[in-house]
Amino acid sequence: KPDFITCPADRACAVINRHMLKAFNLHTHFNVIVPQNRIEMDQLIGNAVSGNRPTVFYYWEPNPLVHELDISRIDLGVFVAKAFACFGQSTCGDSQPSNFPNEQVEVVVADWVRGEAPELLPYVRKAKMPMMIMNELLALELERGLSPEAVAEHFVSTHPDVWQSWLPVVAQ
């Protein structure tokens, strides 16, 4: 049996994983490994990936580990709100299959921007940060110890295709 590395038992994702395995009728097809903490979870995942062992695991985004390990998401089909809500309950009587909801990186600003720099708000409203790029930026910050300013400079210089869409259209 391949391994399924779940979350530490005290985390909500451990409950979600247990119900998802049952909903997809996979609970008997894996050796479920429950790490003691996040550090052990990361080590187990890193060892599985570097050892090229057949392993499935849960991880959240945005997260630098997702970028560092170049892992792929499993397509779980469609998101079903009612089924997914059941996954988060300690007891879910009738676990039904569901994908995770579509995750998005939310761009937020400090309260002072609204009063002191309201001209920035149209840019923020248009800002959409792809998850893959956010994972990359977090990995740069972690791996290289870059400051937020240096990460922002990297983003601006390497991803103009993303941020230029936030700018107003200028008539020529």
PDB file of C-alpha atoms in Angstrom, residues 61-128:
ATOM      1  CA  GLU A  61      -1.474  26.800  -0.217  1.00  0.00           C
ATOM      2  CA  PRO A  62       0.016  29.287  -0.481  1.00  0.00           C
ATOM      3  CA  ASN A  63       3.080  27.573   0.875  1.00  0.00           C
ATOM      4  CA  PRO A  64       6.777  27.538  -0.074  1.00  0.00           C
ATOM      5  CA  LEU A  65       7.005  23.749   0.279  1.00  0.00           C
ATOM      6  CA  VAL A  66       4.601  23.315  -2.630  1.00  0.00           C
ATOM      7  CA  HIS A  67       6.992  25.268  -4.863  1.00  0.00           C
ATOM      8  CA  GLU A  68      10.186  23.701  -3.490  1.00  0.00           C
ATOM      9  CA  LEU A  69       9.049  20.125  -4.046  1.00  0.00           C
ATOM     10  CA  ASP A  70       7.339  20.739  -7.388  1.00  0.00           C
ATOM     11  CA  ILE A  71       4.345  18.665  -6.365  1.00  0.00           C
ATOM     12  CA  SER A  72       1.076  18.236  -8.219  1.00  0.00           C
ATOM     13  CA  ARG A  73      -2.480  18.564  -7.044  1.00  0.00           C
ATOM     14  CA  ILE A  74      -4.793  15.577  -7.448  1.00  0.00           C
ATOM     15  CA  ASP A  75      -8.017  16.290  -9.287  1.00  0.00           C
ATOM     16  CA  LEU A  76     -10.785  15.271  -6.914  1.00  0.00           C
ATOM     17  CA  GLY A  77     -13.609  16.239  -9.244  1.00  0.00           C
ATOM     18  CA  VAL A  78     -16.147  18.915  -8.461  1.00  0.00           C
ATOM     19  CA  PHE A  79     -16.468  20.903  -5.257  1.00  0.00           C
ATOM     20  CA  VAL A  80     -19.702  20.089  -3.406  1.00  0.00           C
ATOM     21  CA  ALA A  81     -20.240  22.591  -0.604  1.00  0.00           C
ATOM     22  CA  LYS A  82     -22.493  20.366   1.530  1.00  0.00           C
ATOM     23  CA  ALA A  83     -20.163  17.350   1.268  1.00  0.00           C
ATOM     24  CA  PHE A  84     -17.106  19.460   1.995  1.00  0.00           C
ATOM     25  CA  ALA A  85     -18.785  21.041   5.037  1.00  0.00           C
ATOM     26  CA  CYS A  86     -19.375  17.544   6.388  1.00  0.00           C
ATOM     27  CA  PHE A  87     -15.636  16.785   6.074  1.00  0.00           C
ATOM     28  CA  GLY A  88     -14.882  19.448   8.668  1.00  0.00           C
ATOM     29  CA  GLN A  89     -17.145  17.953  11.332  1.00  0.00           C
ATOM     30  CA  SER A  90     -15.728  15.546  13.873  1.00  0.00           C
ATOM     31  CA  THR A  91     -18.401  13.065  12.845  1.00  0.00           C
ATOM     32  CA  CYS A  92     -19.582  13.033   9.251  1.00  0.00           C
ATOM     33  CA  GLY A  93     -22.239  10.369   8.973  1.00  0.00           C
ATOM     34  CA  ASP A  94     -22.348  10.054   5.202  1.00  0.00           C
ATOM     35  CA  SER A  95     -19.069  11.185   3.653  1.00  0.00           C
ATOM     36  CA  GLN A  96     -19.619  12.060  -0.001  1.00  0.00           C
ATOM     37  CA  PRO A  97     -16.874  12.932  -2.516  1.00  0.00           C
ATOM     38  CA  SER A  98     -15.930  16.577  -2.998  1.00  0.00           C
ATOM     39  CA  ASN A  99     -12.965  18.546  -4.151  1.00  0.00           C
ATOM     40  CA  PHE A 100     -11.569  21.383  -2.073  1.00  0.00           C
ATOM     41  CA  PRO A 101     -12.978  24.833  -2.775  1.00  0.00           C
ATOM     42  CA  ASN A 102     -11.032  26.929  -5.235  1.00  0.00           C
ATOM     43  CA  GLU A 103      -8.366  28.716  -3.197  1.00  0.00           C
ATOM     44  CA  GLN A 104      -7.368  32.248  -4.037  1.00  0.00           C
ATOM     45  CA  VAL A 105      -4.724  34.576  -2.730  1.00  0.00           C
ATOM     46  CA  GLU A 106      -6.514  37.584  -1.298  1.00  0.00           C
ATOM     47  CA  VAL A 107      -4.807  40.940  -1.653  1.00  0.00           C
ATOM     48  CA  VAL A 108      -5.519  43.219   1.298  1.00  0.00           C
ATOM     49  CA  VAL A 109      -4.295  46.610   2.415  1.00  0.00           C
ATOM     50  CA  ALA A 110      -3.971  48.333   5.767  1.00  0.00           C
ATOM     51  CA  ASP A 111      -6.847  50.527   6.924  1.00  0.00           C
ATOM     52  CA  TRP A 112      -4.750  53.684   6.550  1.00  0.00           C
ATOM     53  CA  VAL A 113      -4.646  53.214   2.752  1.00  0.00           C
ATOM     54  CA  ARG A 114      -8.365  53.972   2.450  1.00  0.00           C
ATOM     55  CA  GLY A 115      -7.931  57.356   4.154  1.00  0.00           C
ATOM     56  CA  GLU A 116      -4.378  58.376   3.230  1.00  0.00           C
ATOM     57  CA  ALA A 117      -3.840  56.795  -0.190  1.00  0.00           C
ATOM     58  CA  PRO A 118      -7.238  56.024  -1.715  1.00  0.00           C
ATOM     59  CA  GLU A 119      -5.729  56.288  -5.215  1.00  0.00           C
ATOM     60  CA  LEU A 120      -4.208  52.827  -4.591  1.00  0.00           C
ATOM     61  CA  LEU A 121      -7.581  51.147  -4.109  1.00  0.00           C
ATOM     62  CA  PRO A 122      -8.381  50.664  -7.837  1.00  0.00           C
ATOM     63  CA  TYR A 123      -5.100  48.739  -8.233  1.00  0.00           C
ATOM     64  CA  VAL A 124      -5.791  46.572  -5.209  1.00  0.00           C
ATOM     65  CA  ARG A 125      -9.293  45.773  -6.455  1.00  0.00           C
ATOM     66  CA  LYS A 126      -7.828  44.503  -9.748  1.00  0.00           C
ATOM     67  CA  ALA A 127      -4.965  42.591  -8.137  1.00  0.00           C
ATOM     68  CA  LYS A 128      -5.085  38.834  -8.622  1.00  0.00           C
TER      69      LYS A 128
END
